[in-house]
N, CA, C and O atoms as CSV, one atom per row, in Angstrom:
chain,resi,resn,atom,element,x,y,z
A,1,MET,N,N,-30.677,-92.007,23.210
A,1,MET,CA,C,-31.017,-90.660,23.582
A,1,MET,C,C,-29.960,-90.788,21.970
A,1,MET,O,O,-29.668,-91.907,21.550
A,2,PRO,N,N,-29.543,-89.648,21.305
A,2,PRO,CA,C,-29.336,-90.017,19.854
A,2,PRO,C,C,-27.846,-89.702,20.332
A,2,PRO,O,O,-27.301,-89.135,21.279
A,3,LEU,N,N,-27.458,-90.419,19.087
A,3,LEU,CA,C,-25.475,-90.081,19.096
A,3,LEU,C,C,-25.263,-88.488,18.634
A,3,LEU,O,O,-24.929,-87.711,19.528
A,4,PHE,N,N,-25.376,-88.155,17.778
A,4,PHE,CA,C,-25.792,-86.731,17.319
A,4,PHE,C,C,-26.143,-85.268,18.303
A,4,PHE,O,O,-25.588,-84.262,18.746
A,5,GLY,N,N,-27.093,-85.768,18.281
A,5,GLY,CA,C,-28.017,-84.927,18.675
A,5,GLY,C,C,-29.216,-84.897,18.155
A,5,GLY,O,O,-29.433,-85.752,17.296
A,6,ASN,N,N,-30.391,-83.887,18.517
A,6,ASN,CA,C,-31.683,-83.529,17.792
A,6,ASN,C,C,-31.637,-83.114,16.723
A,6,ASN,O,O,-30.489,-82.684,16.614
A,7,SER,N,N,-32.279,-82.913,15.599
A,7,SER,CA,C,-31.436,-82.828,14.142
A,7,SER,C,C,-33.334,-82.312,14.267
A,7,SER,O,O,-33.786,-82.318,13.122
A,8,PHE,N,N,-33.877,-82.112,14.782
A,8,PHE,CA,C,-35.540,-81.580,14.689
A,8,PHE,C,C,-35.604,-80.097,16.220
A,8,PHE,O,O,-36.577,-80.261,16.956
A,9,SER,N,N,-34.793,-78.998,16.560
A,9,SER,CA,C,-34.441,-78.185,16.306
A,9,SER,C,C,-33.611,-77.141,16.538
A,9,SER,O,O,-32.925,-76.947,17.542
A,10,PRO,N,N,-33.744,-76.216,15.175
A,10,PRO,CA,C,-32.577,-76.007,14.899
A,10,PRO,C,C,-32.701,-74.543,15.736
A,10,PRO,O,O,-33.731,-74.150,16.284
A,11,LYS,N,N,-31.252,-73.743,15.700
A,11,LYS,CA,C,-30.930,-72.600,15.495
A,11,LYS,C,C,-32.029,-71.981,15.868
A,11,LYS,O,O,-33.112,-72.547,15.718
A,12,LYS,N,N,-31.959,-70.882,16.346
A,12,LYS,CA,C,-32.692,-69.542,16.437
A,12,LYS,C,C,-31.572,-68.448,15.674
A,12,LYS,O,O,-30.452,-67.965,15.839
A,13,THR,N,N,-33.083,-68.434,14.435
A,13,THR,CA,C,-31.420,-66.764,13.662
A,13,THR,C,C,-32.021,-65.699,14.485
A,13,THR,O,O,-33.161,-65.609,14.941
A,14,PRO,N,N,-31.204,-65.068,14.559
A,14,PRO,CA,C,-30.917,-63.462,15.090
A,14,PRO,C,C,-31.593,-62.383,14.355
A,14,PRO,O,O,-31.223,-62.140,13.206
A,15,PRO,N,N,-32.490,-61.748,14.865
A,15,PRO,CA,C,-32.668,-60.353,14.485
A,15,PRO,C,C,-32.275,-59.379,13.536
A,15,PRO,O,O,-31.252,-58.807,13.916
A,16,ARG,N,N,-32.836,-58.836,12.085
A,16,ARG,CA,C,-31.928,-58.091,11.500
A,16,ARG,C,C,-31.812,-57.098,12.056
A,16,ARG,O,O,-32.751,-56.586,12.666
A,17,LYS,N,N,-30.249,-56.411,11.960
A,17,LYS,CA,C,-30.642,-55.511,12.536
A,17,LYS,C,C,-31.247,-53.635,11.702
A,17,LYS,O,O,-31.531,-52.580,12.270
A,18,TRP,N,N,-31.220,-53.960,10.399
A,18,TRP,CA,C,-32.273,-52.820,9.729
A,18,TRP,C,C,-32.647,-54.055,8.597
A,18,TRP,O,O,-31.991,-54.970,8.101
A,19,ALA,N,N,-34.642,-53.381,8.407
A,19,ALA,CA,C,-34.678,-53.816,7.609
A,19,ALA,C,C,-34.249,-53.956,6.062
A,19,ALA,O,O,-34.229,-54.939,5.321
A,20,SER,N,N,-33.843,-52.320,5.810
A,20,SER,CA,C,-32.776,-52.655,3.876
A,20,SER,C,C,-31.733,-52.044,4.031
A,20,SER,O,O,-31.770,-50.916,4.522
A,21,LEU,N,N,-30.381,-52.703,3.603
A,21,LEU,CA,C,-29.159,-51.948,3.756
A,21,LEU,C,C,-28.870,-50.403,3.095
A,21,LEU,O,O,-27.952,-49.644,3.404
A,22,SER,N,N,-30.195,-50.126,1.854
A,22,SER,CA,C,-30.202,-49.731,0.665
A,22,SER,C,C,-30.463,-48.300,1.184
A,22,SER,O,O,-31.299,-48.119,2.069
A,23,ASN,N,N,-29.553,-46.979,0.487
A,23,ASN,CA,C,-29.997,-46.011,0.663
A,23,ASN,C,C,-31.255,-45.289,0.207
A,23,ASN,O,O,-31.922,-44.461,0.826
A,24,LEU,N,N,-31.406,-45.718,-0.844
A,24,LEU,CA,C,-32.228,-45.001,-1.645
A,24,LEU,C,C,-33.819,-43.876,-1.432
A,24,LEU,O,O,-34.456,-43.090,-2.133
A,25,HIS,N,N,-33.900,-44.587,0.379
A,25,HIS,CA,C,-35.002,-44.358,1.072
A,25,HIS,C,C,-34.604,-42.340,1.791
A,25,HIS,O,O,-35.217,-41.308,2.065
A,26,LEU,N,N,-33.353,-42.829,1.773
A,26,LEU,CA,C,-32.874,-41.298,2.258
A,26,LEU,C,C,-32.432,-40.545,1.354
A,26,LEU,O,O,-31.827,-39.587,1.835
A,27,MET,N,N,-32.480,-40.557,-0.164
A,27,MET,CA,C,-31.779,-40.027,-1.488
A,27,MET,C,C,-33.483,-38.824,-1.449
A,27,MET,O,O,-34.601,-38.953,-0.951
A,28,ASP,N,N,-33.084,-38.207,-1.920
A,28,ASP,CA,C,-34.614,-37.982,-2.364
A,28,ASP,C,C,-34.734,-37.683,-4.148
A,28,ASP,O,O,-33.629,-37.524,-4.666
A,29,ARG,N,N,-35.845,-37.599,-5.037
A,29,ARG,CA,C,-36.104,-38.127,-6.049
A,29,ARG,C,C,-35.066,-37.186,-6.949
A,29,ARG,O,O,-34.965,-37.873,-7.966
A,30,SER,N,N,-34.365,-36.191,-7.129
A,30,SER,CA,C,-33.702,-36.096,-8.228
A,30,SER,C,C,-32.658,-36.900,-8.095
A,30,SER,O,O,-32.589,-37.890,-8.823
A,31,THR,N,N,-31.477,-36.585,-6.983
A,31,THR,CA,C,-31.038,-37.861,-6.295
A,31,THR,C,C,-30.828,-38.693,-7.054
A,31,THR,O,O,-29.962,-38.653,-7.928
A,32,ARG,N,N,-31.803,-39.830,-6.778
A,32,ARG,CA,C,-31.876,-41.017,-7.312
A,32,ARG,C,C,-31.297,-40.691,-8.941
A,32,ARG,O,O,-30.244,-40.847,-9.560
A,33,GLU,N,N,-32.968,-40.024,-9.262
A,33,GLU,CA,C,-32.880,-40.010,-11.038
A,33,GLU,C,C,-31.556,-39.823,-12.208
A,33,GLU,O,O,-31.322,-40.154,-13.370
A,34,MET,N,N,-30.741,-38.920,-10.855
A,34,MET,CA,C,-29.863,-39.182,-11.705
A,34,MET,C,C,-28.582,-39.892,-10.780
A,34,MET,O,O,-27.667,-39.677,-11.574
A,35,GLU,N,N,-28.016,-40.502,-9.771
A,35,GLU,CA,C,-27.737,-41.479,-9.207
A,35,GLU,C,C,-27.787,-42.839,-10.577
A,35,GLU,O,O,-27.151,-43.319,-11.515
A,36,LEU,N,N,-29.302,-42.953,-9.641
A,36,LEU,CA,C,-29.854,-44.457,-10.417
A,36,LEU,C,C,-30.364,-44.998,-11.840
A,36,LEU,O,O,-30.597,-46.162,-12.167
A,37,GLY,N,N,-30.481,-43.687,-12.674
A,37,GLY,CA,C,-30.992,-43.324,-13.424
A,37,GLY,C,C,-32.730,-44.191,-13.682
A,37,GLY,O,O,-33.202,-44.948,-14.530
A,38,LEU,N,N,-33.125,-43.665,-12.662
A,38,LEU,CA,C,-34.763,-43.947,-12.761
A,38,LEU,C,C,-35.578,-42.927,-13.549
A,38,LEU,O,O,-36.781,-43.006,-13.300
A,39,GLU,N,N,-35.294,-42.142,-14.292
A,39,GLU,CA,C,-36.359,-41.656,-15.195
A,39,GLU,C,C,-36.166,-42.088,-16.710
A,39,GLU,O,O,-35.202,-41.863,-17.442
A,40,TYR,N,N,-37.758,-43.010,-17.076
A,40,TYR,CA,C,-37.378,-44.039,-18.369
A,40,TYR,C,C,-38.197,-43.415,-19.682
A,40,TYR,O,O,-38.305,-43.792,-20.849
A,41,GLY,N,N,-38.652,-42.431,-19.030
A,41,GLY,CA,C,-38.771,-41.610,-20.514
A,41,GLY,C,C,-40.540,-41.529,-20.434
A,41,GLY,O,O,-41.267,-41.426,-19.446
A,42,THR,N,N,-41.010,-41.658,-22.471
A,42,THR,CA,C,-42.006,-42.336,-22.096
A,42,THR,C,C,-42.573,-43.372,-22.770
A,42,THR,O,O,-43.090,-42.701,-23.664
A,43,PRO,N,N,-42.826,-44.315,-22.986
A,43,PRO,CA,C,-43.207,-45.499,-23.547
A,43,PRO,C,C,-42.812,-45.651,-25.064
A,43,PRO,O,O,-43.496,-44.847,-25.698
A,44,THR,N,N,-41.920,-46.414,-25.955
A,44,THR,CA,C,-43.004,-46.142,-27.151
A,44,THR,C,C,-42.516,-47.215,-27.237
A,44,THR,O,O,-41.999,-48.018,-26.460
A,45,MET,N,N,-42.875,-47.122,-28.971
A,45,MET,CA,C,-43.355,-48.957,-28.953
A,45,MET,C,C,-42.783,-48.470,-31.016
A,45,MET,O,O,-42.946,-47.305,-31.379
A,46,ASN,N,N,-42.061,-49.747,-32.237
A,46,ASN,CA,C,-42.923,-49.196,-33.742
A,46,ASN,C,C,-43.816,-50.553,-33.225
A,46,ASN,O,O,-43.713,-51.263,-32.224
A,47,LEU,N,N,-44.580,-50.565,-34.190
A,47,LEU,CA,C,-45.819,-51.476,-35.279
A,47,LEU,C,C,-45.682,-51.281,-36.498
A,47,LEU,O,O,-45.942,-50.129,-36.844
A,48,ALA,N,N,-45.428,-51.842,-37.140
A,48,ALA,CA,C,-45.747,-51.999,-38.469
A,48,ALA,C,C,-45.097,-51.130,-39.437
A,48,ALA,O,O,-45.602,-50.821,-40.517
A,49,GLY,N,N,-43.682,-50.650,-38.916
A,49,GLY,CA,C,-42.764,-50.109,-39.484
A,49,GLY,C,C,-43.268,-47.663,-38.688
A,49,GLY,O,O,-42.704,-46.568,-38.679
A,50,GLN,N,N,-44.677,-48.328,-38.226
A,50,GLN,CA,C,-45.450,-46.742,-37.440
A,50,GLN,C,C,-44.656,-46.493,-35.790
A,50,GLN,O,O,-44.870,-47.078,-34.728
A,51,SER,N,N,-43.913,-45.636,-36.052
A,51,SER,CA,C,-43.517,-45.877,-34.590
A,51,SER,C,C,-44.963,-44.605,-33.453
A,51,SER,O,O,-45.691,-43.707,-33.877
A,52,LEU,N,N,-44.800,-45.136,-32.077
A,52,LEU,CA,C,-45.842,-44.722,-31.794
A,52,LEU,C,C,-45.493,-44.515,-30.107
A,52,LEU,O,O,-44.810,-45.222,-29.365
A,53,LYS,N,N,-46.080,-43.536,-29.890
A,53,LYS,CA,C,-45.629,-43.301,-28.005
A,53,LYS,C,C,-46.756,-43.186,-27.833
A,53,LYS,O,O,-47.640,-43.012,-28.672
A,54,PHE,N,N,-46.881,-43.337,-25.924
A,54,PHE,CA,C,-47.888,-42.785,-24.780
A,54,PHE,C,C,-47.337,-42.203,-23.942
A,54,PHE,O,O,-46.459,-42.363,-23.095
A,55,GLU,N,N,-48.510,-40.930,-24.597
A,55,GLU,CA,C,-49.160,-39.124,-24.159
A,55,GLU,C,C,-50.595,-39.379,-23.445
A,55,GLU,O,O,-51.435,-40.116,-23.961
A,56,ASN,N,N,-50.792,-38.742,-22.279
A,56,ASN,CA,C,-52.039,-38.894,-22.020
A,56,ASN,C,C,-52.835,-40.235,-21.996
A,56,ASN,O,O,-54.011,-40.561,-22.155
A,57,GLY,N,N,-52.077,-40.640,-21.823
A,57,GLY,CA,C,-53.018,-42.222,-21.921
A,57,GLY,C,C,-53.727,-43.365,-23.184
A,57,GLY,O,O,-54.429,-44.373,-23.274
A,58,GLN,N,N,-52.998,-42.414,-23.981
A,58,GLN,CA,C,-53.656,-42.861,-25.388
A,58,GLN,C,C,-52.073,-42.952,-26.248
A,58,GLN,O,O,-51.029,-42.357,-25.981
A,59,TRP,N,N,-52.381,-43.967,-27.395
A,59,TRP,CA,C,-51.042,-43.825,-28.304
A,59,TRP,C,C,-50.681,-43.039,-29.272
A,59,TRP,O,O,-51.332,-43.232,-30.299
A,60,VAL,N,N,-49.995,-42.331,-29.330
A,60,VAL,CA,C,-49.908,-40.763,-30.714
A,60,VAL,C,C,-48.989,-41.804,-31.631
A,60,VAL,O,O,-48.771,-42.983,-31.352
A,61,SER,N,N,-48.616,-41.246,-32.524
A,61,SER,CA,C,-47.531,-41.340,-33.953
A,61,SER,C,C,-46.619,-40.562,-33.768
A,61,SER,O,O,-46.965,-39.411,-34.033
A,62,GLU,N,N,-44.643,-40.739,-33.117
A,62,GLU,CA,C,-43.888,-39.878,-32.991
A,62,GLU,C,C,-44.238,-38.942,-34.092
A,62,GLU,O,O,-44.497,-37.744,-33.980
A,63,SER,N,N,-44.196,-39.975,-35.639
A,63,SER,CA,C,-43.545,-39.241,-37.091
A,63,SER,C,C,-44.516,-38.006,-37.490
A,63,SER,O,O,-44.244,-37.104,-38.283
A,64,GLY,N,N,-46.064,-38.229,-36.538
A,64,GLY,CA,C,-47.212,-37.473,-36.236
A,64,GLY,C,C,-47.628,-38.013,-38.769
A,64,GLY,O,O,-48.703,-37.448,-38.969
A,65,SER,N,N,-47.395,-38.375,-39.500
A,65,SER,CA,C,-47.599,-38.518,-40.576
A,65,SER,C,C,-48.986,-39.917,-40.614
A,65,SER,O,O,-48.739,-41.014,-41.113
A,66,PHE,N,N,-49.873,-39.700,-40.220
A,66,PHE,CA,C,-50.976,-40.605,-39.907
A,66,PHE,C,C,-52.284,-39.861,-41.027
A,66,PHE,O,O,-53.483,-40.129,-40.958
A,67,LEU,N,N,-51.797,-39.137,-41.765
A,67,LEU,CA,C,-52.774,-38.631,-43.100
A,67,LEU,C,C,-53.623,-40.136,-43.761
A,67,LEU,O,O,-54.824,-40.380,-43.879
A,68,GLY,N,N,-52.325,-40.993,-44.119
A,68,GLY,CA,C,-52.987,-42.196,-44.717
A,68,GLY,C,C,-53.781,-42.946,-44.204
A,68,GLY,O,O,-54.751,-43.607,-44.575
A,69,ASP,N,N,-52.953,-42.665,-42.788
A,69,ASP,CA,C,-53.653,-44.032,-41.810
A,69,ASP,C,C,-54.955,-43.186,-41.482
A,69,ASP,O,O,-55.961,-43.832,-41.773
A,70,ARG,N,N,-55.188,-42.126,-41.043
A,70,ARG,CA,C,-56.414,-41.213,-41.166
A,70,ARG,C,C,-57.976,-41.421,-41.770
A,70,ARG,O,O,-59.117,-41.443,-41.307
A,71,ARG,N,N,-57.144,-41.598,-43.456
A,71,ARG,CA,C,-57.301,-41.846,-44.667
A,71,ARG,C,C,-58.830,-43.131,-44.636
A,71,ARG,O,O,-60.051,-43.285,-44.605
A,72,GLU,N,N,-56.834,-44.051,-44.695
A,72,GLU,CA,C,-57.611,-44.782,-44.264
A,72,GLU,C,C,-59.326,-45.382,-42.893
A,72,GLU,O,O,-60.439,-45.871,-43.083
A,73,LEU,N,N,-58.781,-45.074,-42.056
A,73,LEU,CA,C,-59.554,-45.034,-40.865
A,73,LEU,C,C,-60.854,-44.150,-41.060
A,73,LEU,O,O,-61.615,-44.183,-40.094
A,74,GLN,N,N,-61.222,-43.420,-42.054
A,74,GLN,CA,C,-62.541,-42.914,-42.559
A,74,GLN,C,C,-63.289,-43.772,-43.504
A,74,GLN,O,O,-64.506,-43.701,-43.328
A,75,ARG,N,N,-62.998,-44.381,-44.238
A,75,ARG,CA,C,-63.342,-45.361,-44.970
A,75,ARG,C,C,-63.376,-46.514,-44.391
A,75,ARG,O,O,-64.109,-47.292,-45.001
A,76,LEU,N,N,-62.706,-47.123,-43.116
A,76,LEU,CA,C,-63.500,-48.270,-43.068
A,76,LEU,C,C,-64.255,-47.715,-42.067
A,76,LEU,O,O,-64.694,-48.781,-41.639
A,77,ARG,N,N,-64.854,-46.719,-41.211
A,77,ARG,CA,C,-65.585,-45.893,-41.280
A,77,ARG,C,C,-66.917,-45.587,-41.201
A,77,ARG,O,O,-67.856,-45.562,-40.405
A,78,LYS,N,N,-66.567,-45.316,-42.582
A,78,LYS,CA,C,-67.681,-45.701,-43.533
A,78,LYS,C,C,-68.441,-46.979,-44.103
A,78,LYS,O,O,-69.584,-47.386,-44.313
A,79,ARG,N,N,-67.110,-47.365,-44.224
A,79,ARG,CA,C,-67.543,-49.537,-44.560
A,79,ARG,C,C,-68.217,-49.723,-43.432
A,79,ARG,O,O,-69.062,-50.598,-43.618
A,80,ASN,N,N,-68.238,-49.311,-42.356
A,80,ASN,CA,C,-68.584,-50.008,-41.108
A,80,ASN,C,C,-70.090,-49.881,-41.049
A,80,ASN,O,O,-70.836,-50.830,-41.289
A,81,GLN,N,N,-70.561,-48.512,-40.677
A,81,GLN,CA,C,-71.668,-47.906,-41.245
A,81,GLN,C,C,-72.396,-48.350,-41.834
A,81,GLN,O,O,-73.394,-48.806,-41.275
A,82,GLN,N,N,-72.238,-48.446,-43.426
A,82,GLN,CA,C,-73.164,-49.237,-44.138
A,82,GLN,C,C,-73.260,-50.447,-43.974
A,82,GLN,O,O,-74.305,-51.058,-44.198
A,83,LEU,N,N,-72.052,-51.053,-43.507
A,83,LEU,CA,C,-72.379,-53.025,-43.076
A,83,LEU,C,C,-73.284,-52.992,-41.704
A,83,LEU,O,O,-73.649,-54.096,-41.298
A,84,GLU,N,N,-73.722,-51.723,-40.874
A,84,GLU,CA,C,-74.508,-51.804,-39.797
A,84,GLU,C,C,-75.797,-51.480,-40.602
A,84,GLU,O,O,-76.869,-52.084,-40.624
A,85,GLU,N,N,-75.406,-50.386,-41.240
A,85,GLU,CA,C,-77.302,-49.915,-42.189
A,85,GLU,C,C,-77.704,-51.366,-42.637
A,85,GLU,O,O,-78.648,-51.979,-42.137
A,86,GLU,N,N,-76.977,-51.800,-43.525
A,86,GLU,CA,C,-77.165,-52.990,-44.307
A,86,GLU,C,C,-77.617,-54.224,-42.982
A,86,GLU,O,O,-78.747,-54.705,-42.898
A,87,ASN,N,N,-76.621,-54.520,-42.164
A,87,ASN,CA,C,-77.279,-55.582,-41.017
A,87,ASN,C,C,-78.682,-55.062,-40.706
A,87,ASN,O,O,-79.485,-55.951,-40.989
A,88,ASN,N,N,-79.367,-53.837,-40.179
A,88,ASN,CA,C,-80.285,-53.459,-39.558
A,88,ASN,C,C,-81.588,-53.905,-40.544
A,88,ASN,O,O,-82.645,-54.327,-40.075
A,89,LEU,N,N,-81.332,-53.742,-41.960
A,89,LEU,CA,C,-81.900,-53.748,-43.146
A,89,LEU,C,C,-82.306,-55.076,-43.014
A,89,LEU,O,O,-83.480,-55.375,-43.230
A,90,LEU,N,N,-81.557,-55.830,-42.716
A,90,LEU,CA,C,-81.507,-57.528,-43.179
A,90,LEU,C,C,-82.425,-58.107,-41.936
A,90,LEU,O,O,-83.060,-59.161,-41.925
A,91,ARG,N,N,-82.318,-57.130,-40.907
A,91,ARG,CA,C,-82.788,-57.812,-39.383
A,91,ARG,C,C,-84.058,-57.922,-39.170
A,91,ARG,O,O,-84.666,-58.722,-38.459
A,92,LEU,N,N,-84.642,-56.591,-40.201
A,92,LEU,CA,C,-85.746,-56.300,-40.271
A,92,LEU,C,C,-86.793,-57.530,-41.377
A,92,LEU,O,O,-87.764,-58.278,-41.265
A,93,LYS,N,N,-86.100,-57.218,-42.094
A,93,LYS,CA,C,-86.630,-58.575,-43.693
A,93,LYS,C,C,-86.220,-59.735,-42.757
A,93,LYS,O,O,-86.455,-59.202,-41.672
A,94,VAL,N,N,-85.749,-61.004,-42.458
A,94,VAL,CA,C,-86.542,-61.274,-40.931
A,94,VAL,C,C,-87.723,-61.402,-40.322
A,94,VAL,O,O,-88.631,-62.159,-40.666
A,95,ASP,N,N,-87.715,-60.733,-39.506
A,95,ASP,CA,C,-88.432,-59.523,-38.633
A,95,ASP,C,C,-90.241,-60.217,-39.392
A,95,ASP,O,O,-91.154,-60.982,-39.082
A,96,ILE,N,N,-89.736,-59.088,-40.740
A,96,ILE,CA,C,-90.893,-59.300,-40.820
A,96,ILE,C,C,-91.359,-61.334,-41.667
A,96,ILE,O,O,-92.353,-62.032,-41.468
A,97,LEU,N,N,-90.366,-61.548,-42.368
A,97,LEU,CA,C,-90.753,-62.672,-42.734
A,97,LEU,C,C,-91.266,-63.489,-41.620
A,97,LEU,O,O,-92.448,-63.826,-41.542
A,98,LEU,N,N,-90.077,-63.898,-40.490
A,98,LEU,CA,C,-90.886,-64.966,-39.468
A,98,LEU,C,C,-92.547,-64.710,-39.188
A,98,LEU,O,O,-93.395,-65.594,-39.070
A,99,ASP,N,N,-92.801,-62.967,-39.103
A,99,ASP,CA,C,-94.342,-62.645,-39.045
A,99,ASP,C,C,-95.225,-63.383,-40.065
A,99,ASP,O,O,-96.125,-64.182,-39.804
A,100,MET,N,N,-94.805,-62.972,-41.278
A,100,MET,CA,C,-95.604,-63.884,-41.705
A,100,MET,C,C,-95.417,-64.794,-42.180
A,100,MET,O,O,-95.969,-64.986,-43.264
A,101,LEU,N,N,-94.522,-65.848,-41.604
A,101,LEU,CA,C,-94.922,-67.252,-41.584
A,101,LEU,C,C,-95.565,-66.977,-39.812
A,101,LEU,O,O,-96.742,-67.072,-40.157
A,102,SER,N,N,-95.622,-66.833,-38.930
A,102,SER,CA,C,-96.478,-67.238,-37.904
A,102,SER,C,C,-98.259,-66.903,-38.497
A,102,SER,O,O,-99.404,-67.180,-38.138
A,103,GLU,N,N,-97.654,-66.239,-39.462
A,103,GLU,CA,C,-99.138,-65.645,-40.556
A,103,GLU,C,C,-99.824,-66.729,-40.585
A,103,GLU,O,O,-100.561,-67.201,-39.719
A,104,THR,N,N,-99.578,-67.088,-41.545
A,104,THR,CA,C,-99.564,-68.331,-42.471
A,104,THR,C,C,-100.034,-69.546,-41.587
A,104,THR,O,O,-101.074,-70.120,-41.265
A,105,THR,N,N,-98.833,-69.602,-41.402
A,105,THR,CA,C,-99.024,-71.313,-39.523
A,105,THR,C,C,-100.067,-70.760,-39.246
A,105,THR,O,O,-100.613,-71.320,-40.196
A,106,ALA,N,N,-100.957,-70.106,-38.773
A,106,ALA,CA,C,-101.798,-70.201,-38.063
A,106,ALA,C,C,-103.413,-69.906,-38.737
A,106,ALA,O,O,-104.520,-70.216,-38.296
A,107,GLU,N,N,-102.978,-69.121,-40.078
A,107,GLU,CA,C,-104.374,-69.837,-41.087
A,107,GLU,C,C,-104.625,-71.246,-41.452
A,107,GLU,O,O,-105.664,-71.903,-41.508
A,108,SER,N,N,-103.092,-71.595,-41.741
A,108,SER,CA,C,-102.542,-72.931,-42.325
A,108,SER,C,C,-103.756,-74.005,-40.909
A,108,SER,O,O,-104.680,-74.709,-41.317
A,109,HIS,N,N,-103.543,-73.914,-39.897
A,109,HIS,CA,C,-103.944,-74.769,-38.339
A,109,HIS,C,C,-105.740,-74.062,-38.599
A,109,HIS,O,O,-106.520,-75.010,-38.692
A,110,LEU,N,N,-106.452,-72.711,-38.719
A,110,LEU,CA,C,-107.759,-72.709,-39.300
A,110,LEU,C,C,-108.223,-73.063,-39.986
A,110,LEU,O,O,-109.383,-73.454,-39.855
A,111,MET,N,N,-107.555,-73.116,-41.103
A,111,MET,CA,C,-107.944,-74.146,-42.003
A,111,MET,C,C,-107.894,-75.671,-41.793
A,111,MET,O,O,-108.976,-76.111,-42.182
A,112,GLU,N,N,-107.411,-76.285,-41.519
A,112,GLU,CA,C,-107.011,-77.651,-41.151
A,112,GLU,C,C,-108.486,-78.075,-40.199
A,112,GLU,O,O,-109.286,-78.969,-40.476
A,113,LYS,N,N,-108.526,-77.275,-39.205
A,113,LYS,CA,C,-109.622,-77.781,-38.347
A,113,LYS,C,C,-111.156,-77.643,-38.538
A,113,LYS,O,O,-112.158,-78.191,-38.078
A,114,GLU,N,N,-110.771,-76.284,-39.771
A,114,GLU,CA,C,-112.168,-75.687,-40.328
A,114,GLU,C,C,-112.857,-77.048,-41.379
A,114,GLU,O,O,-114.033,-77.294,-41.648
A,115,LEU,N,N,-111.697,-77.689,-41.764
A,115,LEU,CA,C,-111.807,-78.910,-43.129
A,115,LEU,C,C,-112.230,-80.374,-42.341
A,115,LEU,O,O,-112.480,-81.318,-43.090
A,116,GLU,N,N,-112.313,-80.583,-40.994
A,116,GLU,CA,C,-111.817,-81.604,-39.540
A,116,GLU,C,C,-113.187,-80.963,-39.110
A,116,GLU,O,O,-113.311,-81.422,-37.974
A,117,GLU,N,N,-113.634,-80.644,-39.204
A,117,GLU,CA,C,-115.132,-80.138,-38.325
A,117,GLU,C,C,-116.329,-80.213,-39.911
A,117,GLU,O,O,-117.354,-80.895,-39.892
A,118,LEU,N,N,-116.036,-79.649,-40.741
A,118,LEU,CA,C,-116.076,-80.326,-42.061
A,118,LEU,C,C,-116.838,-81.220,-42.036
A,118,LEU,O,O,-117.974,-81.516,-41.664
A,119,LYS,N,N,-115.859,-81.658,-42.581
A,119,LYS,CA,C,-115.697,-83.791,-42.974
A,119,LYS,C,C,-116.338,-84.013,-41.546
A,119,LYS,O,O,-117.552,-83.842,-41.661
A,120,GLN,N,N,-116.123,-84.209,-40.730
A,120,GLN,CA,C,-116.884,-84.839,-39.239
A,120,GLN,C,C,-118.467,-84.395,-39.037
A,120,GLN,O,O,-119.169,-84.997,-38.225
A,121,HIS,N,N,-119.041,-83.167,-39.929
A,121,HIS,CA,C,-120.340,-82.531,-39.872
A,121,HIS,C,C,-120.887,-83.425,-41.525
A,121,HIS,O,O,-121.709,-84.341,-41.489
A,122,SER,N,N,-120.500,-83.128,-42.322
A,122,SER,CA,C,-120.815,-84.561,-43.349
A,122,SER,C,C,-121.449,-85.910,-42.755
A,122,SER,O,O,-122.617,-86.297,-42.774
A,123,ARG,N,N,-120.635,-86.326,-42.377
A,123,ARG,CA,C,-120.254,-87.579,-42.455
A,123,ARG,C,C,-121.638,-87.751,-40.655
A,123,ARG,O,O,-121.956,-88.823,-40.141
A,124,LYS,N,N,-121.940,-86.852,-40.355
A,124,LYS,CA,C,-123.188,-87.096,-39.062
A,124,LYS,C,C,-124.192,-87.083,-40.003
A,124,LYS,O,O,-125.076,-87.911,-39.781
A,125,LYS,N,N,-124.418,-85.967,-41.610
A,125,LYS,CA,C,-125.716,-85.833,-42.355
A,125,LYS,C,C,-126.087,-87.726,-42.784
A,125,LYS,O,O,-127.110,-88.402,-42.673
A,126,LYS,N,N,-124.541,-88.067,-43.342
A,126,LYS,CA,C,-125.196,-89.555,-44.191
A,126,LYS,C,C,-125.430,-90.533,-42.648
A,126,LYS,O,O,-125.878,-91.678,-42.705
């Protein structure tokens, strides 16, 4: 029999009286916003000196001075379009070159086969 009692039988904790002692669920929305400051406003951020805010699912410039950026964006889109066209042209050229290579290889194999047949035929005649 242990001297100080059984250490593996802890006491039961009493059940809680309230799930939460907070009175937030008792207040209406406007009271909560006024009392607790729960209205945060629109999210904003500053990137490279440009202040942006999040509205209707998109980041929008607060100052509205995107003119320089819009010109740059148009220039980049035009350059992107040019590069895509050039890429498509180069892919077409590679496809044509691969077709030409396979055709030349096939012709080379046919010629080698014909040459071997001629050599065998000439050996038989001798």
